[in-house]
mmCIF file of N, CA, C and O in Angstrom:
data_model
loop_
_atom_site.group_PDB
_atom_site.id
_atom_site.type_symbol
_atom_site.label_atom_id
_atom_site.label_comp_id
_atom_site.label_asym_id
_atom_site.label_seq_id
_atom_site.Cartn_x
_atom_site.Cartn_y
_atom_site.Cartn_z
ATOM 1 N N CYS A 1 39.945 75.625 92.117
ATOM 2 C CA CYS A 1 39.850 76.593 93.245
ATOM 3 C C CYS A 1 40.023 77.895 92.514
ATOM 4 O O CYS A 1 40.787 78.154 92.817
ATOM 5 N N ASP A 2 39.117 78.927 92.975
ATOM 6 C CA ASP A 2 38.931 79.817 92.580
ATOM 7 C C ASP A 2 38.584 81.224 93.430
ATOM 8 O O ASP A 2 38.146 80.133 94.806
ATOM 9 N N LEU A 3 38.990 82.496 93.296
ATOM 10 C CA LEU A 3 39.054 83.385 94.405
ATOM 11 C C LEU A 3 37.233 83.552 95.169
ATOM 12 O O LEU A 3 36.678 83.483 96.157
ATOM 13 N N ALA A 4 36.731 83.349 94.357
ATOM 14 C CA ALA A 4 34.404 83.292 94.810
ATOM 15 C C ALA A 4 34.351 82.258 95.491
ATOM 16 O O ALA A 4 33.844 82.034 96.922
ATOM 17 N N SER A 5 35.173 80.958 94.859
ATOM 18 C CA SER A 5 34.966 79.658 95.625
ATOM 19 C C SER A 5 34.936 79.839 96.901
ATOM 20 O O SER A 5 34.876 79.029 98.090
ATOM 21 N N LEU A 6 36.438 80.301 96.935
ATOM 22 C CA LEU A 6 37.084 79.755 97.888
ATOM 23 C C LEU A 6 36.805 81.264 99.557
ATOM 24 O O LEU A 6 36.647 80.896 100.289
ATOM 25 N N SER A 7 36.403 82.612 99.344
ATOM 26 C CA SER A 7 35.614 82.915 99.987
ATOM 27 C C SER A 7 34.998 82.916 100.756
ATOM 28 O O SER A 7 34.485 83.222 101.748
ATOM 29 N N HIS A 8 33.766 81.444 100.298
ATOM 30 C CA HIS A 8 32.197 81.058 100.523
ATOM 31 C C HIS A 8 33.062 79.802 101.448
ATOM 32 O O HIS A 8 32.215 79.748 102.424
ATOM 33 N N GLU A 9 34.226 79.457 101.217
ATOM 34 C CA GLU A 9 34.601 78.404 102.114
ATOM 35 C C GLU A 9 34.905 78.473 103.653
ATOM 36 O O GLU A 9 35.540 78.292 104.862
ATOM 37 N N LEU A 10 36.048 79.677 103.264
ATOM 38 C CA LEU A 10 36.659 80.132 104.778
ATOM 39 C C LEU A 10 35.293 81.024 105.464
ATOM 40 O O LEU A 10 34.472 82.019 105.467
ATOM 41 N N SER A 11 35.688 80.527 107.080
ATOM 42 C CA SER A 11 34.632 81.784 108.114
ATOM 43 C C SER A 11 36.099 82.070 108.653
ATOM 44 O O SER A 11 36.468 82.852 109.055
ATOM 45 N N LEU A 12 35.461 83.936 108.615
ATOM 46 C CA LEU A 12 35.660 84.760 108.932
ATOM 47 C C LEU A 12 35.720 85.900 109.832
ATOM 48 O O LEU A 12 33.712 85.426 109.745
ATOM 49 N N PRO A 13 35.712 86.357 111.143
ATOM 50 C CA PRO A 13 35.267 87.314 111.523
ATOM 51 C C PRO A 13 34.396 87.926 111.380
ATOM 52 O O PRO A 13 34.506 88.723 110.509
ATOM 53 N N GLY A 14 33.262 88.272 111.960
ATOM 54 C CA GLY A 14 32.366 89.167 111.854
ATOM 55 C C GLY A 14 30.740 88.761 110.613
ATOM 56 O O GLY A 14 30.461 89.466 109.657
ATOM 57 N N GLY A 15 31.434 87.606 110.050
ATOM 58 C CA GLY A 15 30.401 87.102 108.808
ATOM 59 C C GLY A 15 31.414 87.915 107.464
ATOM 60 O O GLY A 15 30.136 87.477 106.304
ATOM 61 N N PHE A 16 32.700 88.149 108.321
ATOM 62 C CA PHE A 16 33.030 88.836 106.087
ATOM 63 C C PHE A 16 33.727 88.144 105.357
ATOM 64 O O PHE A 16 33.837 86.887 105.563
ATOM 65 N N ARG A 17 33.248 87.728 104.227
ATOM 66 C CA ARG A 17 34.014 87.373 102.573
ATOM 67 C C ARG A 17 35.297 87.999 102.249
ATOM 68 O O ARG A 17 35.411 89.790 102.225
ATOM 69 N N VAL A 18 36.358 87.295 101.938
ATOM 70 C CA VAL A 18 37.605 87.530 100.845
ATOM 71 C C VAL A 18 37.279 88.836 99.667
ATOM 72 O O VAL A 18 35.681 88.424 99.204
ATOM 73 N N GLY A 19 37.429 89.737 99.742
ATOM 74 C CA GLY A 19 37.203 89.911 98.448
ATOM 75 C C GLY A 19 35.431 91.574 99.177
ATOM 76 O O GLY A 19 35.038 92.661 98.333
ATOM 77 N N GLU A 20 35.058 91.649 99.935
ATOM 78 C CA GLU A 20 34.196 92.377 100.108
ATOM 79 C C GLU A 20 35.164 93.557 100.592
ATOM 80 O O GLU A 20 35.939 94.029 101.508
ATOM 81 N N GLU A 21 34.255 94.986 100.566
ATOM 82 C CA GLU A 21 33.910 96.021 100.473
ATOM 83 C C GLU A 21 33.941 96.163 102.018
ATOM 84 O O GLU A 21 32.770 95.992 102.348
ATOM 85 N N LEU A 22 34.544 97.272 103.227
ATOM 86 C CA LEU A 22 34.550 97.599 104.686
ATOM 87 C C LEU A 22 34.377 98.758 105.224
ATOM 88 O O LEU A 22 35.759 99.277 104.058
ATOM 89 N N TYR A 23 34.333 99.595 105.858
ATOM 90 C CA TYR A 23 34.473 101.076 105.720
ATOM 91 C C TYR A 23 34.836 100.434 107.393
ATOM 92 O O TYR A 23 34.740 100.018 108.243
ATOM 93 N N PHE A 24 36.305 101.052 107.755
ATOM 94 C CA PHE A 24 37.301 101.462 108.842
ATOM 95 C C PHE A 24 36.508 102.263 110.119
ATOM 96 O O PHE A 24 36.124 103.354 109.493
ATOM 97 N N ILE A 25 36.118 102.124 111.094
ATOM 98 C CA ILE A 25 35.402 102.675 112.556
ATOM 99 C C ILE A 25 36.332 102.663 113.211
ATOM 100 O O ILE A 25 35.567 103.181 114.339
ATOM 101 N N GLY A 26 37.294 102.496 113.141
ATOM 102 C CA GLY A 26 37.958 102.165 114.668
ATOM 103 C C GLY A 26 38.437 103.647 114.665
ATOM 104 O O GLY A 26 37.946 104.470 114.137
ATOM 105 N N GLY A 27 39.395 103.837 116.009
ATOM 106 C CA GLY A 27 40.627 104.603 116.653
ATOM 107 C C GLY A 27 41.563 105.465 114.911
ATOM 108 O O GLY A 27 42.036 106.451 115.371
ATOM 109 N N GLY A 28 41.813 103.854 114.279
ATOM 110 C CA GLY A 28 42.897 104.456 113.577
ATOM 111 C C GLY A 28 44.102 104.532 114.332
ATOM 112 O O GLY A 28 44.240 103.833 114.946
ATOM 113 N N PHE A 29 44.660 103.690 112.996
ATOM 114 C CA PHE A 29 46.328 103.534 113.570
ATOM 115 C C PHE A 29 47.077 103.378 112.237
ATOM 116 O O PHE A 29 47.423 103.593 111.451
ATOM 117 N N VAL A 30 48.260 103.596 112.775
ATOM 118 C CA VAL A 30 49.566 103.592 112.192
ATOM 119 C C VAL A 30 50.843 102.086 111.959
ATOM 120 O O VAL A 30 50.804 102.130 113.784
ATOM 121 N N ASP A 31 50.850 101.050 111.361
ATOM 122 C CA ASP A 31 51.726 99.677 112.007
ATOM 123 C C ASP A 31 53.136 100.400 111.514
ATOM 124 O O ASP A 31 53.930 101.358 111.100
ATOM 125 N N GLU A 32 53.844 99.204 112.026
ATOM 126 C CA GLU A 32 55.794 99.740 111.674
ATOM 127 C C GLU A 32 56.237 99.854 110.374
ATOM 128 O O GLU A 32 57.045 100.650 110.074
ATOM 129 N N GLN A 33 55.494 99.396 109.540
ATOM 130 C CA GLN A 33 55.529 99.438 108.133
ATOM 131 C C GLN A 33 54.765 100.708 107.409
ATOM 132 O O GLN A 33 55.480 101.281 106.336
ATOM 133 N N GLY A 34 54.298 101.794 108.512
ATOM 134 C CA GLY A 34 54.170 103.344 108.099
ATOM 135 C C GLY A 34 52.759 103.071 106.790
ATOM 136 O O GLY A 34 51.590 104.004 106.861
ATOM 137 N N ASP A 35 51.916 101.834 106.663
ATOM 138 C CA ASP A 35 50.384 101.365 106.231
ATOM 139 C C ASP A 35 49.786 101.834 107.696
ATOM 140 O O ASP A 35 49.582 101.379 109.019
ATOM 141 N N LYS A 36 48.443 102.610 107.137
ATOM 142 C CA LYS A 36 46.875 102.611 107.840
ATOM 143 C C LYS A 36 45.684 102.408 108.027
ATOM 144 O O LYS A 36 45.592 102.021 106.471
ATOM 145 N N ALA A 37 44.910 103.164 109.049
ATOM 146 C CA ALA A 37 43.421 103.100 108.598
ATOM 147 C C ALA A 37 43.341 103.982 109.307
ATOM 148 O O ALA A 37 43.729 104.147 110.348
ATOM 149 N N VAL A 38 42.411 104.634 108.775
ATOM 150 C CA VAL A 38 41.601 105.897 109.801
ATOM 151 C C VAL A 38 40.914 106.022 109.165
ATOM 152 O O VAL A 38 39.529 104.971 108.514
ATOM 153 N N PHE A 39 39.564 106.629 110.603
ATOM 154 C CA PHE A 39 38.381 106.375 110.540
ATOM 155 C C PHE A 39 37.631 107.070 109.211
ATOM 156 O O PHE A 39 38.130 107.691 108.279
ATOM 157 N N GLY A 40 36.620 105.593 108.737
ATOM 158 C CA GLY A 40 35.960 106.223 107.809
ATOM 159 C C GLY A 40 36.354 105.421 106.033
ATOM 160 O O GLY A 40 36.395 105.781 105.078
ATOM 161 N N CYS A 41 37.252 105.165 106.373
ATOM 162 C CA CYS A 41 38.606 104.671 104.920
ATOM 163 C C CYS A 41 37.703 103.255 104.471
ATOM 164 O O CYS A 41 37.117 102.468 105.823
ATOM 165 N N ARG A 42 38.005 103.371 103.540
ATOM 166 C CA ARG A 42 37.243 102.060 102.506
ATOM 167 C C ARG A 42 38.207 101.005 101.939
ATOM 168 O O ARG A 42 39.212 101.582 102.146
ATOM 169 N N GLY A 43 38.256 99.737 102.425
ATOM 170 C CA GLY A 43 39.213 99.242 102.246
ATOM 171 C C GLY A 43 38.782 97.762 101.672
ATOM 172 O O GLY A 43 37.502 96.805 101.736
ATOM 173 N N SER A 44 39.193 96.509 101.379
ATOM 174 C CA SER A 44 38.924 94.871 101.340
ATOM 175 C C SER A 44 39.627 93.868 102.199
ATOM 176 O O SER A 44 40.494 94.618 102.553
ATOM 177 N N VAL A 45 38.864 93.321 102.319
ATOM 178 C CA VAL A 45 39.029 92.171 102.868
ATOM 179 C C VAL A 45 40.011 91.210 102.285
ATOM 180 O O VAL A 45 39.146 91.083 101.028
ATOM 181 N N THR A 46 41.212 90.703 102.816
ATOM 182 C CA THR A 46 42.202 89.820 102.244
ATOM 183 C C THR A 46 42.412 89.054 102.554
ATOM 184 O O THR A 46 42.847 88.437 101.855
ATOM 185 N N GLY A 47 41.829 88.195 103.924
ATOM 186 C CA GLY A 47 41.714 87.162 104.012
ATOM 187 C C GLY A 47 41.859 87.037 105.797
ATOM 188 O O GLY A 47 41.480 87.954 106.683
ATOM 189 N N PRO A 48 42.052 85.829 106.653
ATOM 190 C CA PRO A 48 42.282 86.668 107.888
ATOM 191 C C PRO A 48 43.606 87.222 108.542
ATOM 192 O O PRO A 48 44.450 87.108 107.395
ATOM 193 N N ALA A 49 42.967 87.650 109.241
ATOM 194 C CA ALA A 49 44.858 87.818 110.335
ATOM 195 C C ALA A 49 45.655 87.332 110.329
ATOM 196 O O ALA A 49 46.036 85.844 110.792
ATOM 197 N N ARG A 50 46.928 88.021 109.541
ATOM 198 C CA ARG A 50 47.743 86.846 109.927
ATOM 199 C C ARG A 50 49.306 86.705 110.779
ATOM 200 O O ARG A 50 49.835 86.744 110.765
ATOM 201 N N ASN A 51 48.741 87.396 111.881
ATOM 202 C CA ASN A 51 49.658 87.840 113.278
ATOM 203 C C ASN A 51 48.472 86.971 114.117
ATOM 204 O O ASN A 51 48.988 87.205 114.932
ATOM 205 N N GLY A 52 47.633 86.306 113.872
ATOM 206 C CA GLY A 52 47.466 84.880 114.989
ATOM 207 C C GLY A 52 45.341 85.480 115.195
ATOM 208 O O GLY A 52 45.443 84.847 116.354
ATOM 209 N N ASP A 53 45.825 86.793 115.495
ATOM 210 C CA ASP A 53 43.977 86.988 115.798
ATOM 211 C C ASP A 53 43.276 86.116 115.169
ATOM 212 O O ASP A 53 42.863 87.266 114.390
ATOM 213 N N ALA A 54 42.226 85.657 116.181
ATOM 214 C CA ALA A 54 41.170 84.945 115.548
ATOM 215 C C ALA A 54 39.997 85.737 115.364
ATOM 216 O O ALA A 54 39.223 85.583 114.984
ATOM 217 N N ASP A 55 40.022 87.314 116.314
ATOM 218 C CA ASP A 55 38.668 88.044 116.304
ATOM 219 C C ASP A 55 39.631 89.542 115.248
ATOM 220 O O ASP A 55 38.462 90.368 114.948
ATOM 221 N N ALA A 56 40.053 89.335 114.300
ATOM 222 C CA ALA A 56 40.631 90.418 112.826
ATOM 223 C C ALA A 56 40.388 89.155 111.593
ATOM 224 O O ALA A 56 40.733 88.490 111.339
ATOM 225 N N VAL A 57 40.404 90.350 110.919
ATOM 226 C CA VAL A 57 40.585 90.011 108.872
ATOM 227 C C VAL A 57 42.083 90.990 108.422
ATOM 228 O O VAL A 57 42.007 91.873 108.983
ATOM 229 N N SER A 58 42.187 90.530 107.542
ATOM 230 C CA SER A 58 44.010 91.405 106.519
ATOM 231 C C SER A 58 42.328 92.447 106.290
ATOM 232 O O SER A 58 41.905 91.439 105.167
ATOM 233 N N MET A 59 43.033 93.743 105.502
ATOM 234 C CA MET A 59 42.617 94.575 104.895
ATOM 235 C C MET A 59 43.040 95.022 104.275
ATOM 236 O O MET A 59 44.772 95.546 103.971
ATOM 237 N N SER A 60 42.899 95.178 102.395
ATOM 238 C CA SER A 60 44.048 96.275 102.533
ATOM 239 C C SER A 60 43.551 97.368 102.091
ATOM 240 O O SER A 60 41.533 97.130 101.505
ATOM 241 N N PHE A 61 43.697 98.111 102.601
ATOM 242 C CA PHE A 61 43.934 99.951 101.626
ATOM 243 C C PHE A 61 44.501 100.656 100.915
ATOM 244 O O PHE A 61 45.066 100.569 100.839
ATOM 245 N N SER A 62 43.510 101.902 100.303
ATOM 246 C CA SER A 62 43.760 102.832 99.274
ATOM 247 C C SER A 62 45.073 103.457 100.018
ATOM 248 O O SER A 62 45.071 103.875 100.588
ATOM 249 N N GLY A 63 46.716 103.627 99.331
ATOM 250 C CA GLY A 63 47.575 103.928 100.007
ATOM 251 C C GLY A 63 48.898 102.958 100.352
ATOM 252 O O GLY A 63 49.511 104.147 100.566
ATOM 253 N N ASN A 64 48.720 102.174 101.236
ATOM 254 C CA ASN A 64 49.317 100.959 101.467
ATOM 255 C C ASN A 64 49.730 100.061 101.031
ATOM 256 O O ASN A 64 49.221 99.693 100.156
ATOM 257 N N ARG A 65 51.544 100.069 101.038
ATOM 258 C CA ARG A 65 52.228 99.427 100.718
ATOM 259 C C ARG A 65 51.729 97.640 100.732
ATOM 260 O O ARG A 65 51.744 96.776 99.965
ATOM 261 N N GLY A 66 51.051 97.306 102.102
ATOM 262 C CA GLY A 66 50.162 96.052 102.520
ATOM 263 C C GLY A 66 49.330 96.267 102.568
ATOM 264 O O GLY A 66 48.370 96.727 103.440
ATOM 265 N N ASP A 67 48.682 94.951 103.244
ATOM 266 C CA ASP A 67 47.466 94.692 104.234
ATOM 267 C C ASP A 67 48.029 95.025 105.590
ATOM 268 O O ASP A 67 48.740 94.975 106.065
ATOM 269 N N VAL A 68 46.670 95.331 106.778
ATOM 270 C CA VAL A 68 46.716 95.273 107.743
ATOM 271 C C VAL A 68 45.217 94.775 108.919
ATOM 272 O O VAL A 68 45.140 94.065 107.951
ATOM 273 N N HIS A 69 45.421 94.604 110.183
ATOM 274 C CA HIS A 69 44.367 93.964 110.296
ATOM 275 C C HIS A 69 44.024 94.444 111.150
ATOM 276 O O HIS A 69 44.124 95.016 111.844
ATOM 277 N N CYS A 70 42.949 94.471 111.290
ATOM 278 C CA CYS A 70 41.547 95.105 112.154
ATOM 279 C C CYS A 70 40.495 94.179 112.694
ATOM 280 O O CYS A 70 40.810 92.941 111.551
ATOM 281 N N ARG A 71 40.703 94.307 113.516
ATOM 282 C CA ARG A 71 38.978 93.561 114.203
ATOM 283 C C ARG A 71 38.204 94.129 113.954
ATOM 284 O O ARG A 71 37.579 94.574 113.532
ATOM 285 N N ALA A 72 36.930 92.308 113.944
ATOM 286 C CA ALA A 72 36.158 92.678 113.601
ATOM 287 C C ALA A 72 34.599 93.699 114.028
ATOM 288 O O ALA A 72 34.104 94.509 113.095
ATOM 289 N N GLU A 73 34.799 94.574 114.782
ATOM 290 C CA GLU A 73 34.245 95.612 115.621
ATOM 291 C C GLU A 73 34.871 96.585 114.800
ATOM 292 O O GLU A 73 34.086 97.870 115.235
ATOM 293 N N GLU A 74 35.800 96.401 114.430
ATOM 294 C CA GLU A 74 36.030 97.846 113.870
ATOM 295 C C GLU A 74 35.961 98.760 112.855
ATOM 296 O O GLU A 74 36.477 98.862 111.663
ATOM 297 N N LEU A 75 35.492 97.686 112.084
ATOM 298 C CA LEU A 75 34.903 97.058 110.512
ATOM 299 C C LEU A 75 33.282 97.256 110.541
ATOM 300 O O LEU A 75 32.440 96.639 111.831
ATOM 301 N N SER A 76 33.015 98.208 109.151
ATOM 302 C CA SER A 76 31.185 98.170 108.830
ATOM 303 C C SER A 76 30.764 98.037 107.561
ATOM 304 O O SER A 76 31.707 98.267 106.708
ATOM 305 N N ARG A 77 29.856 97.221 107.070
ATOM 306 C CA ARG A 77 29.512 97.514 105.709
ATOM 307 C C ARG A 77 28.976 99.212 105.499
ATOM 308 O O ARG A 77 28.595 98.981 104.410
ATOM 309 N N GLU A 78 28.175 99.520 106.298
ATOM 310 C CA GLU A 78 27.831 101.329 106.192
ATOM 311 C C GLU A 78 29.142 102.166 106.303
ATOM 312 O O GLU A 78 29.876 102.420 107.508
ATOM 313 N N PRO A 79 29.656 103.341 105.476
ATOM 314 C CA PRO A 79 29.778 104.194 106.564
ATOM 315 C C PRO A 79 29.416 104.519 106.638
ATOM 316 O O PRO A 79 28.086 104.565 107.447
ATOM 317 N N ALA A 80 30.492 105.628 108.027
ATOM 318 C CA ALA A 80 30.395 105.860 109.075
ATOM 319 C C ALA A 80 29.691 107.405 108.690
ATOM 320 O O ALA A 80 29.640 107.993 108.152
#
């Protein structure tokens, strides 16, 4: 089972897929590890949110050490 076939099997919030590049359009935040998401930044979907939020996905943003959880309504396929 490769990543491409797995991404089609996962049902993620917003209809997003693993590996899809999205833009953060939320208010911005910094988590407890210092990883952040700021308005307009682009990142990649890495999977479902590991914090149990059924309306969020895990995202990888450049400069962060780890993934951050973003709610589907905070993400867009189009730049802000």
